[in-house]
JSON list of C-alpha atoms in Angstrom, two decimals:
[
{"chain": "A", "resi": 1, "resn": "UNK", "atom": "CA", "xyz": [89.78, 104.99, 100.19]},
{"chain": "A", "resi": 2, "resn": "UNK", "atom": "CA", "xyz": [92.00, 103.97, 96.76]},
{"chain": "A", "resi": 3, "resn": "UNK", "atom": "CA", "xyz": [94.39, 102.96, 98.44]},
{"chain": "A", "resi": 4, "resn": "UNK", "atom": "CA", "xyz": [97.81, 102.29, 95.85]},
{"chain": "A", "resi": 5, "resn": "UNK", "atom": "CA", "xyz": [96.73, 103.20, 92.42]},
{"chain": "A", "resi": 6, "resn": "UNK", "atom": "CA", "xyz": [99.13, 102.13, 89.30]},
{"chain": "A", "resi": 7, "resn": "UNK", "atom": "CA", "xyz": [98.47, 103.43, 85.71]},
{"chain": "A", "resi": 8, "resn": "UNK", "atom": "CA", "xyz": [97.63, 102.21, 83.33]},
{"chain": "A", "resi": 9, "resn": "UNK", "atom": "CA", "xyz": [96.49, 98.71, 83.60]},
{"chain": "A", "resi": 10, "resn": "UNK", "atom": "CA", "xyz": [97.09, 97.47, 80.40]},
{"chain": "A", "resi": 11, "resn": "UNK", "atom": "CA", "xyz": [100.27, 98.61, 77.73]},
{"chain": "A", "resi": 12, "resn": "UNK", "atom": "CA", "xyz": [101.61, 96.83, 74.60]},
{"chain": "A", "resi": 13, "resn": "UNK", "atom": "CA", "xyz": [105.11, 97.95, 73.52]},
{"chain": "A", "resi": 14, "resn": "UNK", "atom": "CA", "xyz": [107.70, 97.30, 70.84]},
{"chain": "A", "resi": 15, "resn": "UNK", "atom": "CA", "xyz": [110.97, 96.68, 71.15]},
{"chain": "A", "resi": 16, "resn": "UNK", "atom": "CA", "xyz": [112.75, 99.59, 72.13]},
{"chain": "A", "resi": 17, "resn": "UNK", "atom": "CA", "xyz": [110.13, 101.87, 72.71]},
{"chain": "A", "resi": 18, "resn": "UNK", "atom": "CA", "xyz": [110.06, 103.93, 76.04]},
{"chain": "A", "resi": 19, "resn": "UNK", "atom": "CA", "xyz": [107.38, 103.87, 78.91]},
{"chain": "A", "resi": 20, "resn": "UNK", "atom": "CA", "xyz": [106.51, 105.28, 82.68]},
{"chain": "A", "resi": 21, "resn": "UNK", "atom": "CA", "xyz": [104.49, 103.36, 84.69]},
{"chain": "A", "resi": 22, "resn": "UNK", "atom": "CA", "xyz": [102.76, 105.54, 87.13]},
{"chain": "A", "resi": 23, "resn": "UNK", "atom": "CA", "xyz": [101.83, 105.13, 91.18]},
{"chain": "A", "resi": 24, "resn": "UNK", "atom": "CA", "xyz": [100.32, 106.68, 94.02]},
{"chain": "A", "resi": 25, "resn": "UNK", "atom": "CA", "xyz": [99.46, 105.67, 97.47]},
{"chain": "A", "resi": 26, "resn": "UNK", "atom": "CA", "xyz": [97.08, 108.12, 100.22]},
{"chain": "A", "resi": 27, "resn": "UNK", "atom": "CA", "xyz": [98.14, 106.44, 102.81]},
{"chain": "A", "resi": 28, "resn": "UNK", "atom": "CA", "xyz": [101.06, 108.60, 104.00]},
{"chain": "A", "resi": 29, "resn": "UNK", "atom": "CA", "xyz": [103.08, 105.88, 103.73]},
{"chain": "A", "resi": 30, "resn": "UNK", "atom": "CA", "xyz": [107.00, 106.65, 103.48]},
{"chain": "A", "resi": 31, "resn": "UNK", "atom": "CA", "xyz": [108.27, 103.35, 101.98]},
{"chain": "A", "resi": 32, "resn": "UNK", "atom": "CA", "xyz": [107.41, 102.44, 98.38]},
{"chain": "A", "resi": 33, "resn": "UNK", "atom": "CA", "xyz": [108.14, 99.42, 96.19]},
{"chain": "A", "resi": 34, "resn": "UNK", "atom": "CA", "xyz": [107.79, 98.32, 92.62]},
{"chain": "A", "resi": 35, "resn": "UNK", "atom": "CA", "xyz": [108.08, 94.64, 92.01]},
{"chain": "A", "resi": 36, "resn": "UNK", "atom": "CA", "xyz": [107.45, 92.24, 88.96]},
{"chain": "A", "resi": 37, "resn": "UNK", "atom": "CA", "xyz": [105.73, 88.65, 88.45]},
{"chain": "A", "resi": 38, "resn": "UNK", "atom": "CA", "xyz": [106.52, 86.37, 86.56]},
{"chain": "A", "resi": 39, "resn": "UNK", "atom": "CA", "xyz": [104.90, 82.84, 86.39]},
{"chain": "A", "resi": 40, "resn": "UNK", "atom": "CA", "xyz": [106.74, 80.37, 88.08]},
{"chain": "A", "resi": 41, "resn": "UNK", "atom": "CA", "xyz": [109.10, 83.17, 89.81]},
{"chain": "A", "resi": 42, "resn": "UNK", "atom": "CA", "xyz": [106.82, 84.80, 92.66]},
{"chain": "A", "resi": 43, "resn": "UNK", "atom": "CA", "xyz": [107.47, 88.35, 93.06]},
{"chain": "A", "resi": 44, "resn": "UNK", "atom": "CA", "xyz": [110.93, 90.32, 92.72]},
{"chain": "A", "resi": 45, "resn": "UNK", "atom": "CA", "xyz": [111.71, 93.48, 93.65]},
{"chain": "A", "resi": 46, "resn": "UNK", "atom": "CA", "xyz": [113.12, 95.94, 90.73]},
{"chain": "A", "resi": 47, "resn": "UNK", "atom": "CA", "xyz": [113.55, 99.40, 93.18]},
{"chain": "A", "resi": 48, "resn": "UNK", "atom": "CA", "xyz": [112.39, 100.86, 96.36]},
{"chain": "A", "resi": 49, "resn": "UNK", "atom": "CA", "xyz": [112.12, 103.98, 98.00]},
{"chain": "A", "resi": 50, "resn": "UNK", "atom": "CA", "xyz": [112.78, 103.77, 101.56]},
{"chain": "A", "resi": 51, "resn": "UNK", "atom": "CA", "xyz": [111.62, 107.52, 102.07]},
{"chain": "A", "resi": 52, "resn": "UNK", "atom": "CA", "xyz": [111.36, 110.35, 99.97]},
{"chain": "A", "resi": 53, "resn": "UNK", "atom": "CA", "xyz": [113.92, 111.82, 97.86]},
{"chain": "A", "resi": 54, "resn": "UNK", "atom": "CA", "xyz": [115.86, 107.80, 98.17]},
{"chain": "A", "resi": 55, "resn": "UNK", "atom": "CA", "xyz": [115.82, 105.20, 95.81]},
{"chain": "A", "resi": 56, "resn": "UNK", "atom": "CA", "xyz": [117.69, 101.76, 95.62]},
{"chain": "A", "resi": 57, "resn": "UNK", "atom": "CA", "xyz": [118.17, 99.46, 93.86]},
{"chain": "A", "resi": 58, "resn": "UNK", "atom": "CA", "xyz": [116.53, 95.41, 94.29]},
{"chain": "A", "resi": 59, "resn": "UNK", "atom": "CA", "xyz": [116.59, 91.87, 92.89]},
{"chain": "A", "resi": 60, "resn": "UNK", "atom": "CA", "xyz": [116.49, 93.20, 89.23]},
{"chain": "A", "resi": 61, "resn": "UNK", "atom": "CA", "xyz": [116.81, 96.73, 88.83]},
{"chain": "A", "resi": 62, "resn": "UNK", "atom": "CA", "xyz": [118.83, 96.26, 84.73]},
{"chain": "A", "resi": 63, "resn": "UNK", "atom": "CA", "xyz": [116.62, 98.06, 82.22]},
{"chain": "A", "resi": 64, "resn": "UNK", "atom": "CA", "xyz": [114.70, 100.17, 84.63]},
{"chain": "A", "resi": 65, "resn": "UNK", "atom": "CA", "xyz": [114.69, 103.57, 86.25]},
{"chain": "A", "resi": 66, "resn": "UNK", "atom": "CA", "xyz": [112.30, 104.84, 88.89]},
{"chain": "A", "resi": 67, "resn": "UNK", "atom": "CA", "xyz": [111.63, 108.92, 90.42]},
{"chain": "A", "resi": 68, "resn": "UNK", "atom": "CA", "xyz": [109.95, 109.04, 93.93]},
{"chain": "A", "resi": 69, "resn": "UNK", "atom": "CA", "xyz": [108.11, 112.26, 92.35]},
{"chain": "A", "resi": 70, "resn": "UNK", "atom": "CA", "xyz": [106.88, 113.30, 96.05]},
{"chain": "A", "resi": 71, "resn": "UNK", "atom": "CA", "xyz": [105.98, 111.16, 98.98]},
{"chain": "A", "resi": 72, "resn": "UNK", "atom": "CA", "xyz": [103.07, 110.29, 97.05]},
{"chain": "A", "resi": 73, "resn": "UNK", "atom": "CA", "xyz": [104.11, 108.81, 93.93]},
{"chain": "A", "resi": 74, "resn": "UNK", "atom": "CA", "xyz": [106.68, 106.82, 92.78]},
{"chain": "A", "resi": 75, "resn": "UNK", "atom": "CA", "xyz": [107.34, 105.99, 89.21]},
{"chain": "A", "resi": 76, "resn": "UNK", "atom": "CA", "xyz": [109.12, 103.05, 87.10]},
{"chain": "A", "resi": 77, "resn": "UNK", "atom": "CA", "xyz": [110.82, 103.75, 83.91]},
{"chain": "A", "resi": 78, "resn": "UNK", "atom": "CA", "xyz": [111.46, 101.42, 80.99]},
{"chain": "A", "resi": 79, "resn": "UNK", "atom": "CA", "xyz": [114.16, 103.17, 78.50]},
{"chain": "A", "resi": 80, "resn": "UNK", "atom": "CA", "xyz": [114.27, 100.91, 75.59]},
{"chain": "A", "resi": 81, "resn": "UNK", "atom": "CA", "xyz": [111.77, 98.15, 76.12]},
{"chain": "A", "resi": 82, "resn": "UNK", "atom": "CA", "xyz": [112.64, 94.52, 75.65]},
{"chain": "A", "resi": 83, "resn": "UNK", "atom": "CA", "xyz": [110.63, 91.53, 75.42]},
{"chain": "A", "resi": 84, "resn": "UNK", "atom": "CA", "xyz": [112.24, 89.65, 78.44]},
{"chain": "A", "resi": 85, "resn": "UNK", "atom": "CA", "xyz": [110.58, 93.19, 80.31]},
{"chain": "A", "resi": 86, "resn": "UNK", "atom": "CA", "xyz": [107.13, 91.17, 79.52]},
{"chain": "A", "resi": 87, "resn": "UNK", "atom": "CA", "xyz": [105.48, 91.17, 83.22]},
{"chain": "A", "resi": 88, "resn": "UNK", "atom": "CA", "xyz": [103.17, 92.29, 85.45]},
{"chain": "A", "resi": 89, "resn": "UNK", "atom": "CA", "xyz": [104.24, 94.79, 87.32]},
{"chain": "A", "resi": 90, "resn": "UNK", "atom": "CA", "xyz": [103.15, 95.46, 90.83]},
{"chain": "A", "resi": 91, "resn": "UNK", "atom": "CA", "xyz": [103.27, 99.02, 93.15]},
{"chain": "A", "resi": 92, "resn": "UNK", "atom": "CA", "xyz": [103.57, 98.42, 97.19]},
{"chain": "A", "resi": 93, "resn": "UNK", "atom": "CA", "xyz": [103.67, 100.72, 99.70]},
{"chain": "A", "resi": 94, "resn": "UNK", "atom": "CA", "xyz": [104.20, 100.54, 103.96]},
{"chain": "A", "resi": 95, "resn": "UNK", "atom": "CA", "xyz": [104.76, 102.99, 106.50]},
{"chain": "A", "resi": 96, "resn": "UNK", "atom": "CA", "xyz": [108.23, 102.26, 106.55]},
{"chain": "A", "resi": 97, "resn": "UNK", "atom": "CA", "xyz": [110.84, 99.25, 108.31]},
{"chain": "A", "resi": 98, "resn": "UNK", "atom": "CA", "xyz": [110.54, 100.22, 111.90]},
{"chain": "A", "resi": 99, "resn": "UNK", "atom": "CA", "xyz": [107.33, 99.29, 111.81]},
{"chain": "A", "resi": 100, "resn": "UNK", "atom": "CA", "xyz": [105.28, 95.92, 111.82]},
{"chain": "A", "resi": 101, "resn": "UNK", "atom": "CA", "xyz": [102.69, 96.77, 108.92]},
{"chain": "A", "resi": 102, "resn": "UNK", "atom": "CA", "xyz": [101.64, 94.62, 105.87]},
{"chain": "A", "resi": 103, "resn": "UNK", "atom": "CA", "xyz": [102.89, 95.76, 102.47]},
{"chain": "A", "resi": 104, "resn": "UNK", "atom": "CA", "xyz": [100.07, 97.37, 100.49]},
{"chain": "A", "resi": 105, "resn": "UNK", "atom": "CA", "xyz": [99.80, 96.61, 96.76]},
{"chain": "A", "resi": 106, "resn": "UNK", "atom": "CA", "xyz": [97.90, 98.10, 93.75]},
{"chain": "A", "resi": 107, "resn": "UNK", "atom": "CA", "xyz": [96.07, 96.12, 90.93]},
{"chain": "A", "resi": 108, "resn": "UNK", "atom": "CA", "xyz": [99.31, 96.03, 88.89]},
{"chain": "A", "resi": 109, "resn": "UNK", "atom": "CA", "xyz": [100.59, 97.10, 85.12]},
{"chain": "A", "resi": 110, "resn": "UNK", "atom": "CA", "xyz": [100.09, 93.81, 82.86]},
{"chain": "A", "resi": 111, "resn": "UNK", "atom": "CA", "xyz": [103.15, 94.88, 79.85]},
{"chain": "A", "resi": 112, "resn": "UNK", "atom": "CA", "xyz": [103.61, 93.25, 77.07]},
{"chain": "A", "resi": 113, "resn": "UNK", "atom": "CA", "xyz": [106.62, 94.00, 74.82]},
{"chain": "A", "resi": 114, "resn": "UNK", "atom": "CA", "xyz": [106.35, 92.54, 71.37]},
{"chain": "B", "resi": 1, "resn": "UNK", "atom": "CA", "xyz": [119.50, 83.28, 100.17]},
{"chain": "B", "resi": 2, "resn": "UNK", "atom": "CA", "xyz": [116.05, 83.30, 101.32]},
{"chain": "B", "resi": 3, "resn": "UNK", "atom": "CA", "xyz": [114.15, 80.54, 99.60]},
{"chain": "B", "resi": 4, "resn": "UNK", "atom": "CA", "xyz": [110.43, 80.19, 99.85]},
{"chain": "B", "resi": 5, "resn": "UNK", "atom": "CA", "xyz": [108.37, 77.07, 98.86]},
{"chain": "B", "resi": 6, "resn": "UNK", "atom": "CA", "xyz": [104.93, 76.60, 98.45]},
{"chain": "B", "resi": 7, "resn": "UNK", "atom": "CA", "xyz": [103.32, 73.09, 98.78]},
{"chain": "B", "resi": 8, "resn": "UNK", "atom": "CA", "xyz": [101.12, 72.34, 97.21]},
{"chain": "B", "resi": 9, "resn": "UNK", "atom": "CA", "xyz": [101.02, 74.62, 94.04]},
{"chain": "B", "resi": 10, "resn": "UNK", "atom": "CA", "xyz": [97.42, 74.01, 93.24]},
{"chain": "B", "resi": 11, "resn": "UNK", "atom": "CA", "xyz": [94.41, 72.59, 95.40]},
{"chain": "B", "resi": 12, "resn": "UNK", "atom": "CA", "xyz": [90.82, 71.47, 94.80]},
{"chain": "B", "resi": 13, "resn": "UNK", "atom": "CA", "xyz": [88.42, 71.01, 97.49]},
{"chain": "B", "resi": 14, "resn": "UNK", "atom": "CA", "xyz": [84.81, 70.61, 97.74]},
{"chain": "B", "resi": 15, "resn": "UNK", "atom": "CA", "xyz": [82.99, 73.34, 99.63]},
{"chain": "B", "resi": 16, "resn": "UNK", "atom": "CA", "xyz": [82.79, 73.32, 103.08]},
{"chain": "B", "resi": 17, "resn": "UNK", "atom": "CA", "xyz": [86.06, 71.46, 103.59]},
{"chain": "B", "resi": 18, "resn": "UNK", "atom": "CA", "xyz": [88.92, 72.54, 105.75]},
{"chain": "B", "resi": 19, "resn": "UNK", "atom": "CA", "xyz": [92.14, 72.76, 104.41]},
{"chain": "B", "resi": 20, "resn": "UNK", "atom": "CA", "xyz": [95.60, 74.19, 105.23]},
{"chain": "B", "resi": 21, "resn": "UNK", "atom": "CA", "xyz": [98.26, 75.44, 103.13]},
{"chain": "B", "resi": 22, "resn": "UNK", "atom": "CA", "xyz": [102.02, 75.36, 103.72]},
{"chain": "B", "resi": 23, "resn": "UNK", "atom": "CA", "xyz": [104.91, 77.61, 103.44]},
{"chain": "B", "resi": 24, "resn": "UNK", "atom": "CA", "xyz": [108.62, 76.59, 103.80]},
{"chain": "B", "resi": 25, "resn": "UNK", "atom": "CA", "xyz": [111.67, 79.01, 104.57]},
{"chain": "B", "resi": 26, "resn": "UNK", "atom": "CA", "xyz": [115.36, 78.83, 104.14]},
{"chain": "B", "resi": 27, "resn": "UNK", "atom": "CA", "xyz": [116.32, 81.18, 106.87]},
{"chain": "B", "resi": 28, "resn": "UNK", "atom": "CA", "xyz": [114.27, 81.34, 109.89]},
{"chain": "B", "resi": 29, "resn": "UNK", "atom": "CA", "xyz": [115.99, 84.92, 110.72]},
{"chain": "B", "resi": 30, "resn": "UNK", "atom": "CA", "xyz": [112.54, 86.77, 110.20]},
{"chain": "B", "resi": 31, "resn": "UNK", "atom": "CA", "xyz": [111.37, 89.30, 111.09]},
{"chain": "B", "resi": 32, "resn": "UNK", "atom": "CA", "xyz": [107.49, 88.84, 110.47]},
{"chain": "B", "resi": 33, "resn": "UNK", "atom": "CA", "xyz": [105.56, 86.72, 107.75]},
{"chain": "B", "resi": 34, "resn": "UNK", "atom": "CA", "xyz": [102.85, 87.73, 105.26]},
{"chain": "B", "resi": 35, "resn": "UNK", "atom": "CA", "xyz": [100.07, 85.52, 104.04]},
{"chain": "B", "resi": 36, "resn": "UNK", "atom": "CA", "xyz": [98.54, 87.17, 100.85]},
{"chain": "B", "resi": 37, "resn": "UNK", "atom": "CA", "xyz": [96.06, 86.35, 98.64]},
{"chain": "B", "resi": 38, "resn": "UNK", "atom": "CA", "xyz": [95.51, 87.31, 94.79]},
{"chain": "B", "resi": 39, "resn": "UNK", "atom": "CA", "xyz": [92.74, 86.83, 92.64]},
{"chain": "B", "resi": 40, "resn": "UNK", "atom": "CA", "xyz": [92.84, 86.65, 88.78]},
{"chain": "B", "resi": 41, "resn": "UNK", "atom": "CA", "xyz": [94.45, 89.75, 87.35]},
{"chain": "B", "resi": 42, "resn": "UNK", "atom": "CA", "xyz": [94.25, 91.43, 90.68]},
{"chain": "B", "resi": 43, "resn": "UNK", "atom": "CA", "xyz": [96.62, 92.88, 93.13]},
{"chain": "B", "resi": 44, "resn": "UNK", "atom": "CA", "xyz": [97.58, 90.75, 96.28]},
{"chain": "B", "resi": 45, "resn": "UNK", "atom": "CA", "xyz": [95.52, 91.62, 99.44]},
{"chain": "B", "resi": 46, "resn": "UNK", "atom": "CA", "xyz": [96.98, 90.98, 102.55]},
{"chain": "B", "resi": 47, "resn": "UNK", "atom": "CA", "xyz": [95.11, 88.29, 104.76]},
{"chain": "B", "resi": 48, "resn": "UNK", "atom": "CA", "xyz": [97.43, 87.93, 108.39]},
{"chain": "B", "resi": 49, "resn": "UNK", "atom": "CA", "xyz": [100.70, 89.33, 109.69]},
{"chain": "B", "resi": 50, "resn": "UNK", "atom": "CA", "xyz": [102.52, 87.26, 111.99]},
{"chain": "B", "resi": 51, "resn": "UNK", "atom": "CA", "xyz": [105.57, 88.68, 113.57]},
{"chain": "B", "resi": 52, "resn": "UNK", "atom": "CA", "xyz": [108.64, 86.65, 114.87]},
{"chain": "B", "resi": 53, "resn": "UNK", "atom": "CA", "xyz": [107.54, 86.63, 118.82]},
{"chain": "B", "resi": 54, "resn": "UNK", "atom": "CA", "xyz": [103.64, 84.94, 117.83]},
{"chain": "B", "resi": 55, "resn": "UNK", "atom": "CA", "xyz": [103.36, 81.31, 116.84]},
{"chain": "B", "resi": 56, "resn": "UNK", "atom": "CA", "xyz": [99.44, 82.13, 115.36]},
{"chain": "B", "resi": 57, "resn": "UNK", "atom": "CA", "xyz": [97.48, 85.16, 114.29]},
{"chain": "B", "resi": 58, "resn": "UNK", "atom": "CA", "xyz": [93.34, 84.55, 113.49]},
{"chain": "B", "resi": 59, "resn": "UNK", "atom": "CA", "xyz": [91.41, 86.54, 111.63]},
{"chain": "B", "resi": 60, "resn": "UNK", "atom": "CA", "xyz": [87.48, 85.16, 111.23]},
{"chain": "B", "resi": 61, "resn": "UNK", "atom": "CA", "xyz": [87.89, 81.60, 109.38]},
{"chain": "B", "resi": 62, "resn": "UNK", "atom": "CA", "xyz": [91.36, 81.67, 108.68]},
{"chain": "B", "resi": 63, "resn": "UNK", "atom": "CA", "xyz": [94.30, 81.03, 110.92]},
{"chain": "B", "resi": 64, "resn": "UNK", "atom": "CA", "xyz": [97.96, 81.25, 110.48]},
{"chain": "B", "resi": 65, "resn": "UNK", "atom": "CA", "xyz": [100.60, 79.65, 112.36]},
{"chain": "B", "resi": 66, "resn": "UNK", "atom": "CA", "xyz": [105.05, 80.28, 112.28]},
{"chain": "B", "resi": 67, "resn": "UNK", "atom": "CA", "xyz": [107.46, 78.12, 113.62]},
{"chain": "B", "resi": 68, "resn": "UNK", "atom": "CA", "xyz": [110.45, 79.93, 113.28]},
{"chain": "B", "resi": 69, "resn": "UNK", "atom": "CA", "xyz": [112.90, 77.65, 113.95]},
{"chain": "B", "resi": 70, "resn": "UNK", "atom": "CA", "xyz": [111.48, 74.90, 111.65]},
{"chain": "B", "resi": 71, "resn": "UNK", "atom": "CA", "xyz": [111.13, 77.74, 108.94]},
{"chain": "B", "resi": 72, "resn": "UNK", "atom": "CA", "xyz": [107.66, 77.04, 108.53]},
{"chain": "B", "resi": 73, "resn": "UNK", "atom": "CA", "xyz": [103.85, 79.00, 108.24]},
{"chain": "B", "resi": 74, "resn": "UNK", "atom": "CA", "xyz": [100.79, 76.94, 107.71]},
{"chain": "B", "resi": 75, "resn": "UNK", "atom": "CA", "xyz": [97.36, 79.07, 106.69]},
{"chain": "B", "resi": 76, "resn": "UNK", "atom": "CA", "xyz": [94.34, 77.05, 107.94]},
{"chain": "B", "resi": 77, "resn": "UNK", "atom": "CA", "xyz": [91.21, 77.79, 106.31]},
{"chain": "B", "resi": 78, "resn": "UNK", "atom": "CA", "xyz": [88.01, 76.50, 107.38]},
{"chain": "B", "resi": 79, "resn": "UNK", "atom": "CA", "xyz": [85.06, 75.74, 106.16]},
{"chain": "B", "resi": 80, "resn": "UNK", "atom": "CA", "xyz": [86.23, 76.53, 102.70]},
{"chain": "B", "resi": 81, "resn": "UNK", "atom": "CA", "xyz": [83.92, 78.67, 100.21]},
{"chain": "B", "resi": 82, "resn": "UNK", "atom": "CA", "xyz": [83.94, 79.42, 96.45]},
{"chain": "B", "resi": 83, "resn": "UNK", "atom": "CA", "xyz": [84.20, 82.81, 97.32]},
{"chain": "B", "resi": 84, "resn": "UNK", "atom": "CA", "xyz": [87.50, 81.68, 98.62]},
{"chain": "B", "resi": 85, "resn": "UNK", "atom": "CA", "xyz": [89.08, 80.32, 95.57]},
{"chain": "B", "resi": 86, "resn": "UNK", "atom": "CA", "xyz": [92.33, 82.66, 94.50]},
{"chain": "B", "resi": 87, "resn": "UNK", "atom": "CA", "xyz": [96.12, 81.80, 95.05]},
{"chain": "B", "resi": 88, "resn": "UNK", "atom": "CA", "xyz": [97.48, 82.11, 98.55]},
{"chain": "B", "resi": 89, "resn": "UNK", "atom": "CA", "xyz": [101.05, 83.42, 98.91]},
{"chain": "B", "resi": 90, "resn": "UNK", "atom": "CA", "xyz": [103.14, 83.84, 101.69]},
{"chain": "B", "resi": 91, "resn": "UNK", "atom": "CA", "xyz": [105.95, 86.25, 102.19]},
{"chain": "B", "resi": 92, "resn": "UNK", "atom": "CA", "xyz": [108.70, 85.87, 105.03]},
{"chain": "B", "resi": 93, "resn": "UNK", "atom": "CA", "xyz": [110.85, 88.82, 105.73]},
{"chain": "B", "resi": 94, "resn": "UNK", "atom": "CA", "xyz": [114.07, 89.70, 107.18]},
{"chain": "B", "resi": 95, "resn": "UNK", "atom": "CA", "xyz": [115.00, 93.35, 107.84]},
{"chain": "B", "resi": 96, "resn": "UNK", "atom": "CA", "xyz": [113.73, 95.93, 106.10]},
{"chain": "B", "resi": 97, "resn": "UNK", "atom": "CA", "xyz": [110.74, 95.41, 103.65]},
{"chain": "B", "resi": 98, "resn": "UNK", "atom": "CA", "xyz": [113.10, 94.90, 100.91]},
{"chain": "B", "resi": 99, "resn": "UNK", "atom": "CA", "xyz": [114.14, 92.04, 102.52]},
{"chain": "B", "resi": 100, "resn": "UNK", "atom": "CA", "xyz": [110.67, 90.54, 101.67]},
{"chain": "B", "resi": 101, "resn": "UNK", "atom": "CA", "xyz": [110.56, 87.20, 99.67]},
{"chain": "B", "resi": 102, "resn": "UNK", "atom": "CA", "xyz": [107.52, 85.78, 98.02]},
{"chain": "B", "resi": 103, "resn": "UNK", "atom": "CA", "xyz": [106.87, 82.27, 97.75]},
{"chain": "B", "resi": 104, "resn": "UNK", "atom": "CA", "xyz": [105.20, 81.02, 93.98]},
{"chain": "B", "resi": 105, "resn": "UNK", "atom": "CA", "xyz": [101.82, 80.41, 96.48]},
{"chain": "B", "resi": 106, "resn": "UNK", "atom": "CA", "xyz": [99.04, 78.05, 96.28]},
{"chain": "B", "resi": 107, "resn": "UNK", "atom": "CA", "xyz": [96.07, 78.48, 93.54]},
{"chain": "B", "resi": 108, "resn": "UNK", "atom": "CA", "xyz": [93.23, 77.18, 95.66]},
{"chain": "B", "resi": 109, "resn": "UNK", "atom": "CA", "xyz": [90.02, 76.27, 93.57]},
{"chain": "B", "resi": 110, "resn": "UNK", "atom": "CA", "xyz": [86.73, 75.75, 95.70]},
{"chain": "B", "resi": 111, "resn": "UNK", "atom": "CA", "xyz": [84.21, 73.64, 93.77]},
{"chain": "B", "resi": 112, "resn": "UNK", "atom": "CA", "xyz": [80.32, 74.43, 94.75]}
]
């Protein structure tokens, strides 16, 4: 019963160095989210997947990519780190809008980019 | 823009107290609201869903309200317990679930 999963936990990057942070739900769920938190900021939203094989983009999608590999896993791309990308990054997933279901979150990526 | 406050952004209690937590929201347009909570370097775990046709949703000692058009949630706790110490957020949305907004939540400390 894992639920989300996100790998790895923990990462320390320099500056300009490249990095995919991995996730996978087994909950059949269609929709899936990545999100950051910052302290003061609450949550924002960096890219979804709505269903497989669709991505878009949210609050603060600059200096990221993401893949929705299958409808399993859905991954987040940093290019060329930068240390304003410093964060804790979460993974969500639901069953999709239409219907009336909590979002589902993993244990999160804590990055630091020095 | 949806704007989400939480008041207050910390709490201490002593056990055993009863205490209740409040969300405001700029747009009362939603379509359900999320009450979280997150413990230290830990995911957020969702507590109650309330959607936009309920005014409260219960689930063993805590209890949720939403007034809509006042664009506000309480979470009512009772009979607090250390165990329950964490940050509470809540989450209003509007459409589809990128349409969520999290509030900066509550970090609730329970003192024994």
């Amino acid at each position: 019963n894992a639920g989300v999963t996100q790998t790895p936990k923990f990462q320390v990057l320099k500056t300009g160095q490249s990095m995919t942070l991995q996730c996978a739900q087994d909950m059949n769920h269609n929709s899936m989210y990545w999100y950051r938190q910052d302290p003061g900021m609450g949550l924002r939203l960096i890219y979804y997947s709505a269903s497989e094989g669709t991505t878009d983009k949210g609050e603060v999608p600059n200096g990221y990519n993401v893949s929705r590999l299958n409808k399993r896993e859905f991954s987040l791309r940093l290019e060329s780190a930068a240390p304003s990308q410093t964060s804790v990054y979460f993974c969500a997933s639901t069953p999709g809008s239409s219907y009336n279901s909590p979002l589902h979150f993993g244990n999160g990526t804590r990055l630091t980019v020095t | 823009k949806q704007e989400v406050t939480q008041i207050p952004a910390a709490l201490s209690v002593p056990e055993g107290e009863n205490l209740v937590l409040n969300c405001s929201f700029t747009d009362s347009a939603i379509y359900n609201l999320q009450w979280f909570r997150q413990d230290p370097g830990k995911g957020l775990t969702s507590l109650l869903l309330i959607q936009s046709s309920q005014r409260e949703q219960t689930s063993g000692r805590l209890n949720a309200s939403l007034d809509k058009s006042s664009g506000r949630s309480t979470l009512y706790i009772a009979a607090s317990q250390p165990g329950d110490s964490a940050t509470y957020l809540c989450a209003p949305r509007i459409g589809g679930y990128q349409k969520v907004t999290f509030g900066t939540g509550t970090k609730l400390q329970v003192i024994p």
